[in-house]
Amino acid sequence: MTIQHVGIIGAGTMGNGIAQACAVAGLPVTMVDISDAAVQKGVATIAGSLDRLIKKDKLTAADKEAALARIATSTDYAALGKADIVIEAATENPDLKIRILKQLEGVAKEGAIVASNTSSISITKLAAVLAKPERFIGMHFFNPVPLMALVEIIRGLQTSDETHARVEALARQLGKSPITVKNAPGFVVNRILVPMINEAFFVLAENLATPEEIDEGMKLGCNHPIGPLALADMIGLDVCLSVMNVYYEEFADSKYRPCPLLKEMVAAGYLGRKTGRGVYTY
Ligand SMILES: NC(=O)c1ccc[n+]([C@@H]2O[C@H](COP(=O)([O-])OP(=O)(O)OC[C@H]3O[C@@H](n4cnc5c(N)ncnc54)[C@H](O)[C@@H]3O)[C@@H](O)[C@H]2O)c1
């Protein structure tokens, strides 16, 4: 049973990126958000992103029109009733996600898969609120979705083999390269990435090198496309700190202690690019 129609909850950064990836791959999509304004903003972002791909000769104007024509939008969850899979990409808040999943159960088609794009909430815990937890799975896309090749597929303790196989096939249909991981705080990629960024703040706090030298070192010595401190500014220092706090609490292990300098900078409001100042000034 291949997936013929994808539902998406949330038209923000990730929701509209996932909608674009599906529509470009030829799949009809229904994207739902709480207001017309949010949905329209999502569609406008997709149109702008497709225009950039046309400029780079990766897409034709006809491809753009065909992709946009595959995207239906709504503010009513009932519109998700035709989807074979619904991917939840709403705001990162556990109580909100649980409310959304319960609301979705009332309208989803019989046998539909439900996936969450959460970065930090336990897939096993979210699955436990559903009547069919075996049909729930994590589908963690990376930002910007149209450009990033990875999808981390997270199996909760309850996820069935069939659910996993269908979601893995969908990721490949979108042109992505999936990896499958077990549920654990931060899953795999962020579990390694964010402590590395935190360590870069310790190195900075110890005055071992300047921010530029730390970033240059990791770019040239490890072949990373961007240094850890510049990346922290892109992600948001507040986001990095809250992820470290989750690891620190969930693993109850002092190796995940957030760097005091990171905490100080967040307290000062130096959150990175979004506030014009983080490690660097923008
Ligand atoms: N931004 C990233 O780099 C990134 C990367 C991977 C995963 N994620 C995860 O993706 C999810 C979405 O993040 P984002 O960055 O797109 O956030 P965002 O703030 O850009 O978008 C969230 C959207 O959800 C909508 N929303 C809120 N409540 C809703 C409801 N009840 N029903 C429908 N829509 C609702 C909001 O109106 C908003 O448009 C989060 O779980 C986040 O952890 C984010």
mmCIF file of C-alpha atoms and ligand atoms in Angstrom:
data_model
loop_
_atom_site.group_PDB
_atom_site.id
_atom_site.type_symbol
_atom_site.label_atom_id
_atom_site.label_comp_id
_atom_site.label_asym_id
_atom_site.label_seq_id
_atom_site.Cartn_x
_atom_site.Cartn_y
_atom_site.Cartn_z
ATOM 1 C CA MET A 1 0.000 0.000 0.000
ATOM 2 C CA THR A 2 1.911 3.030 -1.180
ATOM 3 C CA ILE A 3 1.095 6.429 0.176
ATOM 4 C CA GLN A 4 -1.113 8.423 -2.211
ATOM 5 C CA HIS A 5 -1.929 11.506 -0.154
ATOM 6 C CA VAL A 6 -0.024 13.256 2.619
ATOM 7 C CA GLY A 7 -1.578 15.381 5.364
ATOM 8 C CA ILE A 8 0.572 17.923 7.174
ATOM 9 C CA ILE A 9 -0.262 19.689 10.434
ATOM 10 C CA GLY A 10 1.513 23.044 10.724
ATOM 11 C CA ALA A 11 2.473 25.334 7.830
ATOM 12 C CA GLY A 12 5.553 26.816 9.531
ATOM 13 C CA THR A 13 9.237 26.368 8.681
ATOM 14 C CA MET A 14 9.122 22.571 8.691
ATOM 15 C CA GLY A 15 5.489 21.976 7.659
ATOM 16 C CA ASN A 16 5.757 24.044 4.494
ATOM 17 C CA GLY A 17 9.151 22.487 3.699
ATOM 18 C CA ILE A 18 7.696 18.970 4.011
ATOM 19 C CA ALA A 19 4.685 20.008 1.898
ATOM 20 C CA GLN A 20 7.033 21.306 -0.807
ATOM 21 C CA ALA A 21 9.129 18.124 -0.808
ATOM 22 C CA CYS A 22 5.995 15.961 -1.151
ATOM 23 C CA ALA A 23 4.396 18.125 -3.863
ATOM 24 C CA VAL A 24 7.591 18.271 -5.932
ATOM 25 C CA ALA A 25 7.806 14.471 -5.680
ATOM 26 C CA GLY A 26 4.299 14.280 -7.205
ATOM 27 C CA LEU A 27 2.253 13.575 -4.076
ATOM 28 C CA PRO A 28 -0.996 15.426 -3.334
ATOM 29 C CA VAL A 29 -0.760 17.236 0.005
ATOM 30 C CA THR A 30 -3.221 18.786 2.446
ATOM 31 C CA MET A 31 -1.580 21.283 4.790
ATOM 32 C CA VAL A 32 -3.494 22.454 7.861
ATOM 33 C CA ASP A 33 -2.719 25.273 10.301
ATOM 34 C CA ILE A 34 -4.733 27.255 12.843
ATOM 35 C CA SER A 35 -5.357 30.391 10.773
ATOM 36 C CA ASP A 36 -5.737 31.387 7.136
ATOM 37 C CA ALA A 37 -2.819 33.771 7.612
ATOM 38 C CA ALA A 38 -0.509 30.931 8.766
ATOM 39 C CA VAL A 39 -1.568 28.703 5.851
ATOM 40 C CA GLN A 40 -1.121 31.506 3.289
ATOM 41 C CA LYS A 41 2.299 32.371 4.699
ATOM 42 C CA GLY A 42 3.279 28.709 4.308
ATOM 43 C CA VAL A 43 2.148 28.619 0.673
ATOM 44 C CA ALA A 44 3.960 31.912 -0.069
ATOM 45 C CA THR A 45 7.160 30.472 1.427
ATOM 46 C CA ILE A 46 6.843 27.401 -0.806
ATOM 47 C CA ALA A 47 6.313 29.586 -3.905
ATOM 48 C CA GLY A 48 9.430 31.623 -3.033
ATOM 49 C CA SER A 49 11.486 28.495 -2.455
ATOM 50 C CA LEU A 50 10.342 27.001 -5.796
ATOM 51 C CA ASP A 51 11.285 30.292 -7.532
ATOM 52 C CA ARG A 52 14.815 29.984 -6.134
ATOM 53 C CA LEU A 53 15.028 26.419 -7.482
ATOM 54 C CA ILE A 54 13.912 27.679 -10.921
ATOM 55 C CA LYS A 55 16.673 30.318 -10.838
ATOM 56 C CA LYS A 56 19.184 27.560 -10.110
ATOM 57 C CA ASP A 57 17.808 25.536 -13.058
ATOM 58 C CA LYS A 58 16.702 22.724 -10.768
ATOM 59 C CA LEU A 59 13.026 23.134 -11.658
ATOM 60 C CA THR A 60 10.941 24.570 -14.509
ATOM 61 C CA ALA A 61 8.106 27.094 -14.179
ATOM 62 C CA ALA A 62 5.711 24.289 -15.195
ATOM 63 C CA ASP A 63 7.081 22.070 -12.379
ATOM 64 C CA LYS A 64 6.406 24.908 -9.947
ATOM 65 C CA GLU A 65 2.792 25.324 -11.076
ATOM 66 C CA ALA A 66 2.222 21.551 -10.949
ATOM 67 C CA ALA A 67 3.698 21.331 -7.428
ATOM 68 C CA LEU A 68 1.601 24.246 -6.142
ATOM 69 C CA ALA A 69 -1.518 22.706 -7.701
ATOM 70 C CA ARG A 70 -0.923 19.549 -5.616
ATOM 71 C CA ILE A 71 -1.086 21.499 -2.329
ATOM 72 C CA ALA A 72 -4.512 21.959 -0.746
ATOM 73 C CA THR A 73 -4.798 23.972 2.463
ATOM 74 C CA SER A 74 -7.306 24.200 5.282
ATOM 75 C CA THR A 75 -7.821 25.323 8.865
ATOM 76 C CA ASP A 76 -10.134 22.351 9.479
ATOM 77 C CA TYR A 77 -8.674 18.997 10.562
ATOM 78 C CA ALA A 78 -11.503 17.206 8.707
ATOM 79 C CA ALA A 79 -9.583 18.011 5.498
ATOM 80 C CA LEU A 80 -6.948 15.467 6.650
ATOM 81 C CA GLY A 81 -9.455 12.614 6.287
ATOM 82 C CA LYS A 82 -8.153 11.550 2.860
ATOM 83 C CA ALA A 83 -4.506 11.308 3.887
ATOM 84 C CA ASP A 84 -2.743 7.925 4.087
ATOM 85 C CA ILE A 85 -0.196 9.531 6.390
ATOM 86 C CA VAL A 86 -0.452 12.691 8.483
ATOM 87 C CA ILE A 87 2.843 14.319 9.435
ATOM 88 C CA GLU A 88 2.545 16.544 12.487
ATOM 89 C CA ALA A 89 4.895 19.557 12.298
ATOM 90 C CA ALA A 90 3.252 21.989 14.716
ATOM 91 C CA THR A 91 4.951 24.041 17.426
ATOM 92 C CA GLU A 92 7.293 22.057 19.731
ATOM 93 C CA ASN A 93 5.158 21.711 22.850
ATOM 94 C CA PRO A 94 4.274 18.291 24.341
ATOM 95 C CA ASP A 95 0.787 19.249 25.587
ATOM 96 C CA LEU A 96 -0.094 20.860 22.251
ATOM 97 C CA LYS A 97 1.139 17.805 20.302
ATOM 98 C CA ILE A 98 -0.902 15.433 22.489
ATOM 99 C CA ARG A 99 -4.005 17.584 21.918
ATOM 100 C CA ILE A 100 -3.380 17.606 18.171
ATOM 101 C CA LEU A 101 -2.869 13.823 18.003
ATOM 102 C CA LYS A 102 -6.123 13.168 19.867
ATOM 103 C CA GLN A 103 -7.989 15.606 17.624
ATOM 104 C CA LEU A 104 -6.501 13.899 14.576
ATOM 105 C CA GLU A 105 -7.706 10.458 15.723
ATOM 106 C CA GLY A 106 -11.281 11.643 15.277
ATOM 107 C CA VAL A 107 -10.824 12.490 11.578
ATOM 108 C CA ALA A 108 -7.981 10.306 10.240
ATOM 109 C CA LYS A 109 -8.788 7.633 7.678
ATOM 110 C CA GLU A 110 -8.910 3.998 8.847
ATOM 111 C CA GLY A 111 -5.373 2.587 8.736
ATOM 112 C CA ALA A 112 -3.684 5.977 8.310
ATOM 113 C CA ILE A 113 -0.171 6.408 9.673
ATOM 114 C CA VAL A 114 0.578 9.314 11.984
ATOM 115 C CA ALA A 115 4.123 10.702 12.117
ATOM 116 C CA SER A 116 5.632 13.517 14.165
ATOM 117 C CA ASN A 117 8.493 15.770 13.110
ATOM 118 C CA THR A 118 9.314 16.572 16.759
ATOM 119 C CA SER A 119 12.984 17.250 17.535
ATOM 120 C CA SER A 120 12.869 16.413 21.205
ATOM 121 C CA ILE A 121 9.659 14.796 22.405
ATOM 122 C CA SER A 122 9.646 11.037 23.045
ATOM 123 C CA ILE A 123 8.006 9.135 20.178
ATOM 124 C CA THR A 124 7.139 6.317 22.589
ATOM 125 C CA LYS A 125 5.399 8.767 24.922
ATOM 126 C CA LEU A 126 3.413 10.414 22.090
ATOM 127 C CA ALA A 127 2.439 6.996 20.690
ATOM 128 C CA ALA A 128 1.069 6.009 24.100
ATOM 129 C CA VAL A 129 -1.760 8.566 23.872
ATOM 130 C CA LEU A 130 -3.101 6.999 20.658
ATOM 131 C CA ALA A 131 -5.550 4.106 20.284
ATOM 132 C CA LYS A 132 -3.300 2.629 17.552
ATOM 133 C CA PRO A 133 0.233 3.337 18.825
ATOM 134 C CA GLU A 134 1.682 0.827 16.333
ATOM 135 C CA ARG A 135 0.780 3.249 13.507
ATOM 136 C CA PHE A 136 2.755 6.122 15.050
ATOM 137 C CA ILE A 137 6.374 6.959 14.197
ATOM 138 C CA GLY A 138 8.895 9.811 14.219
ATOM 139 C CA MET A 139 9.781 11.363 10.865
ATOM 140 C CA HIS A 140 12.458 13.936 11.647
ATOM 141 C CA PHE A 141 13.233 16.138 8.649
ATOM 142 C CA PHE A 142 16.114 18.628 8.633
ATOM 143 C CA ASN A 143 15.951 22.343 7.879
ATOM 144 C CA PRO A 144 15.694 23.486 5.070
ATOM 145 C CA VAL A 145 13.662 20.411 4.118
ATOM 146 C CA PRO A 146 13.846 20.836 0.311
ATOM 147 C CA LEU A 147 17.667 20.853 0.457
ATOM 148 C CA MET A 148 18.580 18.479 3.274
ATOM 149 C CA ALA A 149 18.915 14.826 2.271
ATOM 150 C CA LEU A 150 18.410 13.200 5.658
ATOM 151 C CA VAL A 151 15.233 11.967 7.292
ATOM 152 C CA GLU A 152 15.736 10.387 10.694
ATOM 153 C CA ILE A 153 12.997 7.790 11.148
ATOM 154 C CA ILE A 154 12.365 7.094 14.814
ATOM 155 C CA ARG A 155 10.703 3.907 15.929
ATOM 156 C CA GLY A 156 8.845 4.146 19.216
ATOM 157 C CA LEU A 157 8.651 1.005 21.319
ATOM 158 C CA GLN A 158 5.169 0.393 19.864
ATOM 159 C CA THR A 159 5.837 1.168 16.144
ATOM 160 C CA SER A 160 4.990 -1.782 13.850
ATOM 161 C CA ASP A 161 7.276 -3.091 11.106
ATOM 162 C CA GLU A 162 4.604 -2.250 8.529
ATOM 163 C CA THR A 163 4.399 1.388 9.654
ATOM 164 C CA HIS A 164 8.168 1.632 9.524
ATOM 165 C CA ALA A 165 8.391 0.077 6.040
ATOM 166 C CA ARG A 166 5.751 2.442 4.610
ATOM 167 C CA VAL A 167 7.393 5.523 6.078
ATOM 168 C CA GLU A 168 10.835 4.476 4.889
ATOM 169 C CA ALA A 169 9.417 4.004 1.377
ATOM 170 C CA LEU A 170 7.813 7.465 1.547
ATOM 171 C CA ALA A 171 11.118 9.077 2.565
ATOM 172 C CA ARG A 172 12.797 7.477 -0.457
ATOM 173 C CA GLN A 173 9.931 8.563 -2.715
ATOM 174 C CA LEU A 174 10.678 12.140 -1.574
ATOM 175 C CA GLY A 175 14.271 11.656 -2.736
ATOM 176 C CA LYS A 176 15.577 11.568 0.839
ATOM 177 C CA SER A 177 18.071 9.173 2.414
ATOM 178 C CA PRO A 178 16.493 7.848 5.597
ATOM 179 C CA ILE A 179 18.222 6.339 8.603
ATOM 180 C CA THR A 180 16.210 4.426 11.191
ATOM 181 C CA VAL A 181 16.933 4.925 14.862
ATOM 182 C CA LYS A 182 15.400 3.896 18.172
ATOM 183 C CA ASN A 183 13.642 6.423 20.341
ATOM 184 C CA ALA A 184 15.942 8.212 22.826
ATOM 185 C CA PRO A 185 16.419 11.879 23.804
ATOM 186 C CA GLY A 186 17.731 13.821 20.779
ATOM 187 C CA PHE A 187 17.501 10.637 18.666
ATOM 188 C CA VAL A 188 20.922 10.277 16.931
ATOM 189 C CA VAL A 189 21.973 13.344 14.951
ATOM 190 C CA ASN A 190 21.133 16.021 17.541
ATOM 191 C CA ARG A 191 22.448 13.771 20.344
ATOM 192 C CA ILE A 192 25.890 14.105 18.763
ATOM 193 C CA LEU A 193 25.596 17.594 17.254
ATOM 194 C CA VAL A 194 24.334 19.653 20.195
ATOM 195 C CA PRO A 195 26.872 18.402 22.792
ATOM 196 C CA MET A 196 29.586 19.205 20.211
ATOM 197 C CA ILE A 197 28.249 22.780 19.990
ATOM 198 C CA ASN A 198 28.103 22.931 23.807
ATOM 199 C CA GLU A 199 31.755 21.795 23.936
ATOM 200 C CA ALA A 200 32.688 24.595 21.528
ATOM 201 C CA PHE A 201 31.248 27.061 24.092
ATOM 202 C CA PHE A 202 33.428 25.468 26.821
ATOM 203 C CA VAL A 203 36.479 25.867 24.546
ATOM 204 C CA LEU A 204 35.518 29.517 23.946
ATOM 205 C CA ALA A 205 34.900 30.121 27.675
ATOM 206 C CA GLU A 206 38.353 28.708 28.469
ATOM 207 C CA ASN A 207 39.868 31.190 25.987
ATOM 208 C CA LEU A 208 41.632 28.418 24.106
ATOM 209 C CA ALA A 209 40.971 30.160 20.788
ATOM 210 C CA THR A 210 38.857 32.912 19.229
ATOM 211 C CA PRO A 211 35.395 32.070 17.834
ATOM 212 C CA GLU A 212 36.776 32.444 14.299
ATOM 213 C CA GLU A 213 39.653 30.041 15.051
ATOM 214 C CA ILE A 214 37.348 27.475 16.684
ATOM 215 C CA ASP A 215 35.029 27.540 13.653
ATOM 216 C CA GLU A 216 37.910 27.503 11.180
ATOM 217 C CA GLY A 217 39.452 24.556 13.032
ATOM 218 C CA MET A 218 36.317 22.437 12.750
ATOM 219 C CA LYS A 219 35.753 23.439 9.117
ATOM 220 C CA LEU A 220 39.261 22.708 7.905
ATOM 221 C CA GLY A 221 40.154 19.916 10.322
ATOM 222 C CA CYS A 222 36.908 17.955 10.221
ATOM 223 C CA ASN A 223 35.514 19.051 6.872
ATOM 224 C CA HIS A 224 32.374 20.480 8.482
ATOM 225 C CA PRO A 225 30.669 22.968 6.133
ATOM 226 C CA ILE A 226 30.110 25.417 9.008
ATOM 227 C CA GLY A 227 31.810 25.884 12.390
ATOM 228 C CA PRO A 228 29.951 24.929 15.608
ATOM 229 C CA LEU A 229 29.666 28.512 16.907
ATOM 230 C CA ALA A 230 28.340 29.904 13.616
ATOM 231 C CA LEU A 231 25.920 26.972 13.574
ATOM 232 C CA ALA A 232 24.784 27.766 17.136
ATOM 233 C CA ASP A 233 23.979 31.299 15.948
ATOM 234 C CA MET A 234 21.866 29.824 13.131
ATOM 235 C CA ILE A 235 20.010 27.317 15.330
ATOM 236 C CA GLY A 236 19.526 29.818 18.169
ATOM 237 C CA LEU A 237 21.504 29.690 21.411
ATOM 238 C CA ASP A 238 18.249 29.338 23.372
ATOM 239 C CA VAL A 239 17.358 26.216 21.358
ATOM 240 C CA CYS A 240 20.845 24.721 21.959
ATOM 241 C CA LEU A 241 20.536 25.421 25.697
ATOM 242 C CA SER A 242 17.075 23.900 25.996
ATOM 243 C CA VAL A 243 18.235 20.758 24.143
ATOM 244 C CA MET A 244 21.215 20.390 26.542
ATOM 245 C CA ASN A 245 18.849 20.827 29.490
ATOM 246 C CA VAL A 246 16.653 18.006 28.140
ATOM 247 C CA TYR A 247 19.679 15.658 27.865
ATOM 248 C CA TYR A 248 20.957 16.684 31.295
ATOM 249 C CA GLU A 249 17.604 15.867 32.890
ATOM 250 C CA GLU A 250 16.612 12.822 30.832
ATOM 251 C CA PHE A 251 19.965 11.005 31.040
ATOM 252 C CA ALA A 252 20.682 12.320 34.576
ATOM 253 C CA ASP A 253 24.309 12.472 33.470
ATOM 254 C CA SER A 254 26.648 15.394 34.186
ATOM 255 C CA LYS A 255 28.355 14.982 30.816
ATOM 256 C CA TYR A 256 25.417 16.911 29.331
ATOM 257 C CA ARG A 257 25.947 19.936 31.654
ATOM 258 C CA PRO A 258 25.158 23.092 29.610
ATOM 259 C CA CYS A 259 28.167 25.409 29.354
ATOM 260 C CA PRO A 260 27.797 28.379 31.785
ATOM 261 C CA LEU A 261 28.844 30.774 28.987
ATOM 262 C CA LEU A 262 25.969 29.486 26.810
ATOM 263 C CA LYS A 263 23.567 30.091 29.729
ATOM 264 C CA GLU A 264 24.937 33.604 30.270
ATOM 265 C CA MET A 265 24.579 34.512 26.606
ATOM 266 C CA VAL A 266 20.988 33.265 26.508
ATOM 267 C CA ALA A 267 20.226 35.227 29.701
ATOM 268 C CA ALA A 268 21.619 38.349 27.986
ATOM 269 C CA GLY A 269 19.353 37.799 24.983
ATOM 270 C CA TYR A 270 22.275 37.015 22.653
ATOM 271 C CA LEU A 271 20.346 34.275 20.870
ATOM 272 C CA GLY A 272 22.147 34.317 17.515
ATOM 273 C CA ARG A 273 21.090 35.516 14.072
ATOM 274 C CA LYS A 274 17.458 35.975 15.075
ATOM 275 C CA THR A 275 18.390 38.707 17.621
ATOM 276 C CA GLY A 276 21.237 40.192 15.550
ATOM 277 C CA ARG A 277 23.800 39.043 18.078
ATOM 278 C CA GLY A 278 25.032 35.675 19.294
ATOM 279 C CA VAL A 279 28.637 34.529 19.239
ATOM 280 C CA TYR A 280 28.963 36.832 16.228
ATOM 281 C CA THR A 281 27.252 40.151 15.487
ATOM 282 C CA TYR A 282 24.948 40.364 12.436
HETATM 283 N N1 LIG B 1 13.021 24.490 12.690
HETATM 284 C C1 LIG B 1 13.830 23.458 12.646
HETATM 285 O O1 LIG B 1 15.021 23.588 12.299
HETATM 286 C C2 LIG B 1 13.331 22.075 12.966
HETATM 287 C C3 LIG B 1 14.060 20.968 12.530
HETATM 288 C C4 LIG B 1 13.566 19.679 12.765
HETATM 289 C C5 LIG B 1 12.366 19.521 13.451
HETATM 290 N N2 LIG B 1 11.685 20.615 13.896
HETATM 291 C C6 LIG B 1 10.395 20.380 14.599
HETATM 292 O O2 LIG B 1 9.344 20.671 13.683
HETATM 293 C C7 LIG B 1 8.189 21.130 14.400
HETATM 294 C C8 LIG B 1 7.761 22.470 13.814
HETATM 295 O O3 LIG B 1 8.828 23.396 13.939
HETATM 296 P P1 LIG B 1 8.912 24.704 13.042
HETATM 297 O O4 LIG B 1 10.301 25.188 13.166
HETATM 298 O O5 LIG B 1 8.310 24.437 11.711
HETATM 299 O O6 LIG B 1 7.944 25.695 13.869
HETATM 300 P P2 LIG B 1 7.176 26.981 13.324
HETATM 301 O O7 LIG B 1 6.926 27.824 14.528
HETATM 302 O O8 LIG B 1 7.856 27.575 12.148
HETATM 303 O O9 LIG B 1 5.776 26.391 12.793
HETATM 304 C C9 LIG B 1 4.840 25.783 13.644
HETATM 305 C C10 LIG B 1 3.448 25.952 13.035
HETATM 306 O O10 LIG B 1 2.527 25.149 13.779
HETATM 307 C C11 LIG B 1 1.298 25.858 13.787
HETATM 308 N N3 LIG B 1 0.407 25.334 14.825
HETATM 309 C C12 LIG B 1 0.427 25.602 16.160
HETATM 310 N N4 LIG B 1 -0.595 24.937 16.747
HETATM 311 C C13 LIG B 1 -1.253 24.261 15.779
HETATM 312 C C14 LIG B 1 -2.407 23.410 15.773
HETATM 313 N N5 LIG B 1 -3.080 23.140 16.889
HETATM 314 N N6 LIG B 1 -2.805 22.879 14.594
HETATM 315 C C15 LIG B 1 -2.134 23.159 13.449
HETATM 316 N N7 LIG B 1 -1.043 23.959 13.397
HETATM 317 C C16 LIG B 1 -0.614 24.498 14.548
HETATM 318 C C17 LIG B 1 1.732 27.312 14.000
HETATM 319 O O11 LIG B 1 0.688 28.213 13.671
HETATM 320 C C18 LIG B 1 2.942 27.404 13.072
HETATM 321 O O12 LIG B 1 2.582 27.824 11.769
HETATM 322 C C19 LIG B 1 8.591 21.166 15.870
HETATM 323 O O13 LIG B 1 8.166 19.989 16.481
HETATM 324 C C20 LIG B 1 10.115 21.247 15.806
HETATM 325 O O14 LIG B 1 10.738 20.700 16.953
HETATM 326 C C21 LIG B 1 12.125 21.892 13.660
#
